[in-house]
PDB file of C-alpha atoms (C1' of nucleotides) in Angstrom:
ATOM      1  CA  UNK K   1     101.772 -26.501  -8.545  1.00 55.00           C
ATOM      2  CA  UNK K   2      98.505 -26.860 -10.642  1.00 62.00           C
ATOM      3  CA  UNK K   3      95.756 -24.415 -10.723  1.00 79.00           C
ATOM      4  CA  UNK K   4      93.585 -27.952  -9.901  1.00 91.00           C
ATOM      5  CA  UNK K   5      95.217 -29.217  -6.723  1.00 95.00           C
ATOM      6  CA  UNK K   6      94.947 -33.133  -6.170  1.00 93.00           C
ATOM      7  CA  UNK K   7      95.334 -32.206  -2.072  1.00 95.00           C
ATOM      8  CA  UNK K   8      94.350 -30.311   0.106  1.00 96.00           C
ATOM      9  CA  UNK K   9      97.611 -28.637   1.050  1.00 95.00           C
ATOM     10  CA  UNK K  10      97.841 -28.343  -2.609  1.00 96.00           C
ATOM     11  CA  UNK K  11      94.992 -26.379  -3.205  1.00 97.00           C
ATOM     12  CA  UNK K  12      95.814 -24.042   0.740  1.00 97.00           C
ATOM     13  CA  UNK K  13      98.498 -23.061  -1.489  1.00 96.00           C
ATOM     14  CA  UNK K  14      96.973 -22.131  -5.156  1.00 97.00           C
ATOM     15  CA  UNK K  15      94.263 -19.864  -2.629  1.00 97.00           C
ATOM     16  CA  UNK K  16      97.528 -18.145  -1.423  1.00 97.00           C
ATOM     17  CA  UNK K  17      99.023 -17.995  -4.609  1.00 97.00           C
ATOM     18  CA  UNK K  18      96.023 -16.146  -5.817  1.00 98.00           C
ATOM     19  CA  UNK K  19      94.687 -14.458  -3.414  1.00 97.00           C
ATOM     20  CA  UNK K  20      97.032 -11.172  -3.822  1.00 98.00           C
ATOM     21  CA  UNK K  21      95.627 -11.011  -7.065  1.00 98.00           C
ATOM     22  CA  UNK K  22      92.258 -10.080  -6.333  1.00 98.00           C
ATOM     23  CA  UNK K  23      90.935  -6.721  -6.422  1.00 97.00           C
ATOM     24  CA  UNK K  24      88.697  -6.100  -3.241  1.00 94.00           C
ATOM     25  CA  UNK K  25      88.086  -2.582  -3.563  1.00 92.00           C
ATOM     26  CA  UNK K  26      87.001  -1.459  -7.478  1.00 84.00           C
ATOM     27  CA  UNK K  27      83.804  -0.255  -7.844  1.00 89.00           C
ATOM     28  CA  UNK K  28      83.050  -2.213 -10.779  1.00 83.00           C
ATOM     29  CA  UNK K  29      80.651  -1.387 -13.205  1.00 87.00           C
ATOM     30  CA  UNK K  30      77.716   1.051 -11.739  1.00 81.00           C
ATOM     31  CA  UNK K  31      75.085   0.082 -14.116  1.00 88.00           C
ATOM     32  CA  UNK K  32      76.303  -2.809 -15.671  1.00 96.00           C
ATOM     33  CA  UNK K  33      74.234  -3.795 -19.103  1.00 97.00           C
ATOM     34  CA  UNK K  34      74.369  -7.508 -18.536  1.00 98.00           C
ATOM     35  CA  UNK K  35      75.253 -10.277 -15.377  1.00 98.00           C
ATOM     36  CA  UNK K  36      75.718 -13.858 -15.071  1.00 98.00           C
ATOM     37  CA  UNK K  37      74.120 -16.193 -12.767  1.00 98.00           C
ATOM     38  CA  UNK K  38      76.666 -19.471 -11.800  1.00 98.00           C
ATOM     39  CA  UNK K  39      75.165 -22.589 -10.114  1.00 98.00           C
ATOM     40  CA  UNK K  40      76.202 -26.168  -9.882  1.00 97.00           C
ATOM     41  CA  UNK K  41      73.767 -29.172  -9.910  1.00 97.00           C
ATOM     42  CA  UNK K  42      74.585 -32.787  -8.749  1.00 96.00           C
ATOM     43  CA  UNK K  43      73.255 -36.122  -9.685  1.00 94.00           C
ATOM     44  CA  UNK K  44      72.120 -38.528  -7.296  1.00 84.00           C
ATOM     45  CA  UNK K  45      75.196 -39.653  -5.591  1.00 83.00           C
ATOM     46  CA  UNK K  46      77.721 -36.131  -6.348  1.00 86.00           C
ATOM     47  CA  UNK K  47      79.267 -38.191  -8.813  1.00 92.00           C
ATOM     48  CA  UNK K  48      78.320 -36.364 -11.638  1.00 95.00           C
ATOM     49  CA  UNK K  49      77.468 -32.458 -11.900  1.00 97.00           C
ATOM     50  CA  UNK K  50      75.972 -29.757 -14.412  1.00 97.00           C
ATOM     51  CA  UNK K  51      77.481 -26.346 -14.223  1.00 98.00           C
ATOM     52  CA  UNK K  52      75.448 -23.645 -15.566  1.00 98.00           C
ATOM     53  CA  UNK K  53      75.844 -19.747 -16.555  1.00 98.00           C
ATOM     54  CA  UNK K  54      72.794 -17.607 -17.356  1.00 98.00           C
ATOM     55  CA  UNK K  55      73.561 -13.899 -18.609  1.00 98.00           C
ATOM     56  CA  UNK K  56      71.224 -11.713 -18.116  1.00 98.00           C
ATOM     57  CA  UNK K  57      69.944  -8.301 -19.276  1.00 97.00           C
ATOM     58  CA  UNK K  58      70.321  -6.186 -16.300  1.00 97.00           C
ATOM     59  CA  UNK K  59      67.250  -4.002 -16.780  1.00 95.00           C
ATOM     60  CA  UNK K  60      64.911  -6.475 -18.228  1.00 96.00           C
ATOM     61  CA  UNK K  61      66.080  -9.285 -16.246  1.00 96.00           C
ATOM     62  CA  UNK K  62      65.750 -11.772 -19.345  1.00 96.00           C
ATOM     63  CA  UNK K  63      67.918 -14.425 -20.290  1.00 97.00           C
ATOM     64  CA  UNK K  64      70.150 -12.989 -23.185  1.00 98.00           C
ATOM     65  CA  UNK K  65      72.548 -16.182 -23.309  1.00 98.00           C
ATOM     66  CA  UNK K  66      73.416 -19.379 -21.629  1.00 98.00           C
ATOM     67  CA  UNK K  67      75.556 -22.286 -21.354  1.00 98.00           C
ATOM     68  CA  UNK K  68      76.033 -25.842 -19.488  1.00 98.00           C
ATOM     69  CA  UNK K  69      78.700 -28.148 -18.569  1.00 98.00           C
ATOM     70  CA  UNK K  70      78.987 -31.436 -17.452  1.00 97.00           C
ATOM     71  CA  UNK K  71      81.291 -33.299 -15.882  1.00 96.00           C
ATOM     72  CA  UNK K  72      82.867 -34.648 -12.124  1.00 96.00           C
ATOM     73  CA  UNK K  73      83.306 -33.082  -9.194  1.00 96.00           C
ATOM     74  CA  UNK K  74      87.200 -31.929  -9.161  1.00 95.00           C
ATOM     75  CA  UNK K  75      87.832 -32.178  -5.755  1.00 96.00           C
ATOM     76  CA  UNK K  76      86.121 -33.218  -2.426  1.00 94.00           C
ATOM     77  CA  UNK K  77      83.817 -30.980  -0.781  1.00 94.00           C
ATOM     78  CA  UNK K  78      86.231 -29.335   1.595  1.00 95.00           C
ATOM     79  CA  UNK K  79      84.497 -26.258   3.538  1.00 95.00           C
ATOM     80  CA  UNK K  80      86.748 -23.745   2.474  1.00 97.00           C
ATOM     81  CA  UNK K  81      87.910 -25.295  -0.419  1.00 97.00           C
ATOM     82  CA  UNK K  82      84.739 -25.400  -2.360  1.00 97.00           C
ATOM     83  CA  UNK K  83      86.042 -23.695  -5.386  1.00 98.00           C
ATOM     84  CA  UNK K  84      87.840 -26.352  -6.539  1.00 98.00           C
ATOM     85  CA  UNK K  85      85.279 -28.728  -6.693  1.00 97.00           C
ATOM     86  CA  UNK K  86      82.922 -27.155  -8.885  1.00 97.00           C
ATOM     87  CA  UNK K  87      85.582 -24.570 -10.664  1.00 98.00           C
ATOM     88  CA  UNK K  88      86.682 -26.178 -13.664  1.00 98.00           C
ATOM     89  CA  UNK K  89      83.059 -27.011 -14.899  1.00 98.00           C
ATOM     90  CA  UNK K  90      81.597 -23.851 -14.211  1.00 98.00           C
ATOM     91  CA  UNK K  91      85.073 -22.471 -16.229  1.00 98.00           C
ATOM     92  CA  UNK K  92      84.174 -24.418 -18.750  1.00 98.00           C
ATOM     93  CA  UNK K  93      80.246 -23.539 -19.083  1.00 98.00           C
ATOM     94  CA  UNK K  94      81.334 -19.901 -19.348  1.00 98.00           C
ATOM     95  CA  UNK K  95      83.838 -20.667 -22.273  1.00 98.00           C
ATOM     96  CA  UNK K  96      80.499 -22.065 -24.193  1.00 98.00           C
ATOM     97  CA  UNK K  97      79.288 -18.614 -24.106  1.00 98.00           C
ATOM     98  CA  UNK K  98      78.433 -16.422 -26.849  1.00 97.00           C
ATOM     99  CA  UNK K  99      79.016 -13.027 -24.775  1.00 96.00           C
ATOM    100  CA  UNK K 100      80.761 -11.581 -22.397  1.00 97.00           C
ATOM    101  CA  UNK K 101      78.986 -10.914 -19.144  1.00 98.00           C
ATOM    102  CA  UNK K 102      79.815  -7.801 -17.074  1.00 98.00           C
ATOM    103  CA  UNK K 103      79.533  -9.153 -13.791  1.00 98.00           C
ATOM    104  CA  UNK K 104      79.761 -12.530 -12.413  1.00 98.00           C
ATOM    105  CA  UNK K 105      77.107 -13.397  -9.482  1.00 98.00           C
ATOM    106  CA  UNK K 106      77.871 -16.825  -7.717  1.00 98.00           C
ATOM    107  CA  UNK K 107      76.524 -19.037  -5.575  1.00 97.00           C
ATOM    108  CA  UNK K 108      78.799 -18.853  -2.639  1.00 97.00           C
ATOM    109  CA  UNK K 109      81.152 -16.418  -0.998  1.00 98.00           C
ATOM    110  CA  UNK K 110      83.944 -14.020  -2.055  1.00 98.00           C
ATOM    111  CA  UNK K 111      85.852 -12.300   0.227  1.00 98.00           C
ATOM    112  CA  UNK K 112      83.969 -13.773   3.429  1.00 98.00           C
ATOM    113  CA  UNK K 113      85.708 -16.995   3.599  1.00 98.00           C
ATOM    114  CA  UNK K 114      88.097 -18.175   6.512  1.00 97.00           C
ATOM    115  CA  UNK K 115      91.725 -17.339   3.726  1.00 98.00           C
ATOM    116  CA  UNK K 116      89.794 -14.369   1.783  1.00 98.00           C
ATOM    117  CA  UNK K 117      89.655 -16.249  -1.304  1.00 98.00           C
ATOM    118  CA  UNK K 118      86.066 -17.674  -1.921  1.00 98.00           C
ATOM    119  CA  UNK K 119      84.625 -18.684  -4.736  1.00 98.00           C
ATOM    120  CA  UNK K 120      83.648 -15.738  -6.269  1.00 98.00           C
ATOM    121  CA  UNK K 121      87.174 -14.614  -5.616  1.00 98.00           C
ATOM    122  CA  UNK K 122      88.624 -17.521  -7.516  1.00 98.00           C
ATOM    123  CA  UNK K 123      86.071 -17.229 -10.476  1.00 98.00           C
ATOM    124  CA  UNK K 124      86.965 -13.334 -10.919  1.00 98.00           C
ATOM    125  CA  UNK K 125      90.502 -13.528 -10.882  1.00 98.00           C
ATOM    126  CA  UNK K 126      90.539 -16.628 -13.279  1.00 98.00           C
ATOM    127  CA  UNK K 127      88.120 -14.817 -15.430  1.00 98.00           C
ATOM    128  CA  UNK K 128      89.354 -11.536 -14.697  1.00 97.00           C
ATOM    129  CA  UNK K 129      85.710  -9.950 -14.363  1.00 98.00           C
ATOM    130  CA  UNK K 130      84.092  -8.426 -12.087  1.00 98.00           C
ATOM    131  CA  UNK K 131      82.497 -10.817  -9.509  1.00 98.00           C
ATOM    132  CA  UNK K 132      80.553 -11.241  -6.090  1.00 98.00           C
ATOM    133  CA  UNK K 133      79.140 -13.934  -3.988  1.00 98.00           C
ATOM    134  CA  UNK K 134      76.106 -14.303  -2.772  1.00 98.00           C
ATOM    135  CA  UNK K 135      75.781 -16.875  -0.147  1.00 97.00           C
ATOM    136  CA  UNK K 136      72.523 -18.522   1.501  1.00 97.00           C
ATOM    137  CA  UNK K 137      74.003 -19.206   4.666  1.00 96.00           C
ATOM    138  CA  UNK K 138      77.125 -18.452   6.469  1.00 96.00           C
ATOM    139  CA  UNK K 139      80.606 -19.678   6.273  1.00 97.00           C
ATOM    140  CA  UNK K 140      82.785 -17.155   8.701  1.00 97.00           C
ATOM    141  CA  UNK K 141      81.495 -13.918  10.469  1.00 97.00           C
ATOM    142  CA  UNK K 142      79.474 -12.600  13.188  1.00 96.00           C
ATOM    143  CA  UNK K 143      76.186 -10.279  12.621  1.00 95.00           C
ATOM    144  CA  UNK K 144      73.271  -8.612  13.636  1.00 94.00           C
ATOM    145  CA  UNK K 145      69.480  -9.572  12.765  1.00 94.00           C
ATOM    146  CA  UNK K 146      69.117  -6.518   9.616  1.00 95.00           C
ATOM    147  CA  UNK K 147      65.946  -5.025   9.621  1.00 94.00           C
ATOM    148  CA  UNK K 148      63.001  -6.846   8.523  1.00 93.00           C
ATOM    149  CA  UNK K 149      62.295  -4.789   5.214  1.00 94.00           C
ATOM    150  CA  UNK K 150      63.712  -5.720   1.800  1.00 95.00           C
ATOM    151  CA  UNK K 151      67.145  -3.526   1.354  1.00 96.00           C
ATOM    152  CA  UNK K 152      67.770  -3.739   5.040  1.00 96.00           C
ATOM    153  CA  UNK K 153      71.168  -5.238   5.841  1.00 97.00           C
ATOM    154  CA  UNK K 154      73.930  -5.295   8.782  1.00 97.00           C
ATOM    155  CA  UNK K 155      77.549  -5.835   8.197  1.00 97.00           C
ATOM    156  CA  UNK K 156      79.262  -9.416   8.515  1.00 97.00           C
ATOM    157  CA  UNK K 157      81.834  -9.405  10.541  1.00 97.00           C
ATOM    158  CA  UNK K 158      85.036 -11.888  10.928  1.00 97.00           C
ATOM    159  CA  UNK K 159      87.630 -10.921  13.670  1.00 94.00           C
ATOM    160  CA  UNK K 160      88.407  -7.175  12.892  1.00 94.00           C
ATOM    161  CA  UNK K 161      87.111  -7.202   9.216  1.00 96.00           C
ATOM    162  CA  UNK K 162      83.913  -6.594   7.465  1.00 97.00           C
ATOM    163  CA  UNK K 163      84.080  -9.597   5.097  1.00 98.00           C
ATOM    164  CA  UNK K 164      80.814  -8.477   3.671  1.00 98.00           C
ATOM    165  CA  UNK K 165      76.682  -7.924   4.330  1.00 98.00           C
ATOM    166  CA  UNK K 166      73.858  -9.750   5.494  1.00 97.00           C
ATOM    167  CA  UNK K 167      71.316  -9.022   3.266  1.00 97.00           C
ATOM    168  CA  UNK K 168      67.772  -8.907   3.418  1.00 96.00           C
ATOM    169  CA  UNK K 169      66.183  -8.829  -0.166  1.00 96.00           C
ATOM    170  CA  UNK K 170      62.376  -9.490   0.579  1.00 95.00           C
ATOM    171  CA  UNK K 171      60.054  -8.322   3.656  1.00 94.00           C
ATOM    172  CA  UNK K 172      60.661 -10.873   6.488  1.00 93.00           C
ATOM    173  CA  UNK K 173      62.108 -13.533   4.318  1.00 94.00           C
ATOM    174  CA  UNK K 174      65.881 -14.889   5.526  1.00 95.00           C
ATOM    175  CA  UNK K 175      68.957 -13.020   4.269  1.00 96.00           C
ATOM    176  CA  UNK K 176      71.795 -13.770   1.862  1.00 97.00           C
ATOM    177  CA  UNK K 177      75.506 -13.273   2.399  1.00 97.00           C
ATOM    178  CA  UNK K 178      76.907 -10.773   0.076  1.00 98.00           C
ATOM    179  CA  UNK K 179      80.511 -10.585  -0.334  1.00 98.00           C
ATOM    180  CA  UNK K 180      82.923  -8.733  -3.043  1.00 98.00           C
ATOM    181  CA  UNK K 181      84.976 -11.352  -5.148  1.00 98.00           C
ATOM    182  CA  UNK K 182      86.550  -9.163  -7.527  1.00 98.00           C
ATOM    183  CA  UNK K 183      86.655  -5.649  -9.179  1.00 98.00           C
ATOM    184  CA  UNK K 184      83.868  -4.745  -7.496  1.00 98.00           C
ATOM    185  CA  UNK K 185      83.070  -2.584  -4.395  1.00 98.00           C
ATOM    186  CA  UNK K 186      80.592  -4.143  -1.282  1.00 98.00           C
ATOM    187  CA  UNK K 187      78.161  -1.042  -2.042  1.00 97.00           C
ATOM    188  CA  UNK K 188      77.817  -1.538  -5.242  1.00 97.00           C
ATOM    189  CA  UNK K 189      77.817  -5.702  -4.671  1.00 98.00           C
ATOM    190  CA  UNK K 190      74.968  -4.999  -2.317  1.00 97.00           C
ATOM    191  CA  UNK K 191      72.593  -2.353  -4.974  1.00 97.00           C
ATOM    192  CA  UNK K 192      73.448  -4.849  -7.487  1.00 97.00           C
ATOM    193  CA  UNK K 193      72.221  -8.182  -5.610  1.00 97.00           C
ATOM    194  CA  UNK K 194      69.253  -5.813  -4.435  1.00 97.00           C
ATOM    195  CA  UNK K 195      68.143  -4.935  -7.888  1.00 97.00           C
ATOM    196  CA  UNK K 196      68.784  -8.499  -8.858  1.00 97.00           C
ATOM    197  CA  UNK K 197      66.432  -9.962  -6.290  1.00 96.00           C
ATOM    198  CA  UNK K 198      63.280  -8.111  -7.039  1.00 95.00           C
ATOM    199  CA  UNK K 199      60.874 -10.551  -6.725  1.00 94.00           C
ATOM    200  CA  UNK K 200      62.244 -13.674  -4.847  1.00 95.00           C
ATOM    201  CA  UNK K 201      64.664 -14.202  -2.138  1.00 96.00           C
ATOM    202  CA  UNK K 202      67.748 -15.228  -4.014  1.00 97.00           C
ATOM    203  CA  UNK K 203      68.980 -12.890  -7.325  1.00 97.00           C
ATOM    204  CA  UNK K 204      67.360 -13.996 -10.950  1.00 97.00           C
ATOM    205  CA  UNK K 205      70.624 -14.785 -11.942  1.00 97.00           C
ATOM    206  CA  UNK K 206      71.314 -17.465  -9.891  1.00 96.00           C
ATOM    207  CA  UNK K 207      67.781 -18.723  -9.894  1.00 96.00           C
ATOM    208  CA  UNK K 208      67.755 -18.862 -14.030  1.00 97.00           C
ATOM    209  CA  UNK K 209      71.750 -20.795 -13.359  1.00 97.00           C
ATOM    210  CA  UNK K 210      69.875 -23.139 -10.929  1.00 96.00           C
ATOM    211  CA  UNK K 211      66.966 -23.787 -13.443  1.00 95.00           C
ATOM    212  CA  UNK K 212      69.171 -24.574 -15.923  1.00 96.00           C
ATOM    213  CA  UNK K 213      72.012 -27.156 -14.438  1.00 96.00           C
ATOM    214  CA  UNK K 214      68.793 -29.061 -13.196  1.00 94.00           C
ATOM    215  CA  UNK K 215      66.873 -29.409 -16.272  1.00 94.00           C
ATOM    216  CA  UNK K 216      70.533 -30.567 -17.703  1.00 95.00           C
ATOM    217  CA  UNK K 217      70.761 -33.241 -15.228  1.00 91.00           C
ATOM    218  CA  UNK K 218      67.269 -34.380 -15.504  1.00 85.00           C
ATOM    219  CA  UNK K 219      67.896 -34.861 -19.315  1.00 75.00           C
ATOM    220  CA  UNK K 220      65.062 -32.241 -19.955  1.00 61.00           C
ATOM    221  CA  UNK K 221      67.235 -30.348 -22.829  1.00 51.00           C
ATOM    222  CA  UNK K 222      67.979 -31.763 -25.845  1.00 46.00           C
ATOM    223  CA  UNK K 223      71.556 -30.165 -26.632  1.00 46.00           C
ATOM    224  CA  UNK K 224      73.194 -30.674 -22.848  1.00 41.00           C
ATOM    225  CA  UNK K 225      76.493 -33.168 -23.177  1.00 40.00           C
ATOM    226  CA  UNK K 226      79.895 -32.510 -21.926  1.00 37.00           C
TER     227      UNK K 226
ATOM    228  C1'  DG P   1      89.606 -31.923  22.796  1.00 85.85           C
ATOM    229  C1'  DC P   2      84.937 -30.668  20.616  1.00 85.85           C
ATOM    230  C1'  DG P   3      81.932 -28.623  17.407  1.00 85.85           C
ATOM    231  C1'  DA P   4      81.267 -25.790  13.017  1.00 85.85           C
ATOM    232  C1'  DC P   5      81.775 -25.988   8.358  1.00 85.85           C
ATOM    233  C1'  DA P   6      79.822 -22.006   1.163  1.00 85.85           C
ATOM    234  C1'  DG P   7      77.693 -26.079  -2.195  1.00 85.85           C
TER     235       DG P   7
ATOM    236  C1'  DA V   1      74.677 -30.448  -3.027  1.00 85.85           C
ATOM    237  C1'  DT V   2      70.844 -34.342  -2.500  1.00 85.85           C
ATOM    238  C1'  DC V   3      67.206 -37.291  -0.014  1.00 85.85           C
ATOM    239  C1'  DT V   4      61.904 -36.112   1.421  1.00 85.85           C
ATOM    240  C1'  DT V   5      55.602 -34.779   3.396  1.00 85.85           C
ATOM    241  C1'  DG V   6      53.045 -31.879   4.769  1.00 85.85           C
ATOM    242  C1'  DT V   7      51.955 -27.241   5.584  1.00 85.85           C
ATOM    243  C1'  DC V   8      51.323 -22.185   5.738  1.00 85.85           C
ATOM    244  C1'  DG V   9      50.335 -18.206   2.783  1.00 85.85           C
ATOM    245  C1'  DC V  10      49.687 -15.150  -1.332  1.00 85.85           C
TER     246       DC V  10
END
DNA sequence: GCGACAG
DNA sequence: ATCTTGTCGC
């Protein structure tokens, strides 16, 4: 089989193929000097997309590199299966870069997906970095209401696991889902999010990712084929 | 059987 | 994800 299934039972399979691979449990870098943001963007009609990576200095927060790729949707949007679809592009966008991130933070789950093998899961093992997911709402899992304050948080539960955290990052503002994906321990997933999220309710690296695909779709950038 | 269902 | 108006609040 392919690591880009053409069905769906194709692609059940590559998630079990891989999924033994992951590392769940690392701690992964405790103060790592740079992380990427990933985020997809779609054109009017999902027929076309714009993957994006934005690396980041970890202390400063600024945009140290960055890269885009365009392209179609590789699979339907399957719940569950997400990671195909969007996958090879955002593969690709992190080939165009210039560094090496330390950490990989993406938009989606990790390990809290119904086969343990989110996207973040995927995109660490294929990239064999460090990675976590950081999801805006819920997939799988049952949880309490954290506590209102930023850094409060409860654990997400799905059957008998923990498959990760719900997350508050600002004062009375709605959670995230944080998850591990690879070589990388929930604690440290969670301080890392946390410290990413100062100001807004979702991390800077995704938010800078986000900025980015769009202004590629809208045609804003100059330098933005694929 | 029916609803839920990352982005 | 994307399509959309107004609205509440810093």
């Amino acid at each position: 089989m392919s690591a880009q299934p053409t069905s769906v039972a194709e692609a059940l399979r590559v998630q079990d193929l891989l999924r033994p691979l992951a590392d769940l449990v690392g701690p992964g870098p405790v103060a790592p000097a740079t992380v990427a943001g990933l985020d997809v963007a779609y054109a009017e009609g999902g027929d076309r997309l714009a993957a994006a990576v934005t690396v980041l200095d970890t202390r400063t927060l600024r945009v140290v590199d960055q890269a885009v790729a365009t392209g179609r949707p590789a699979f339907d949007y399957v719940p569950g299966l997400f990671a195909f679809r969007e996958l090879p592009a955002l593969l690709a966008a992190l080939d165009r870069l210039t560094t090496r991130p330390e950490v990989l933070v993406c938009d989606g789950h990790g390990l809290a997906h119904p086969r343990r093998f989110g996207l973040a899961c995927h995109l660490g093992v294929r990239t064999d970095l460090p990675a976590i997911g950081v999801g805006k709402t819920p997939l799988v899992g049952v949880w309490e209401p954290p506590g209102e304050r930023r850094g409060a948080w409860s654990p997400l539960v799905d059957g008998t696991e923990t498959v990760g955290r719900v997350l508050r990052t600002q004062d009375g503002v709605k959670p995230v889902f944080v998850s591990v994906g690879h070589r990388m321990s929930l604690a440290n997933a969670t301080e890392l999010v946390l410290a990413l999220a100062s100001r807004y309710r979702l991390p800077e690296t995704t938010r800078t990712a986000d900025r980015l695909c769009r202004a590629t779709l809208t045609g804003a950038s100059p330098a933005a084929r694929g």
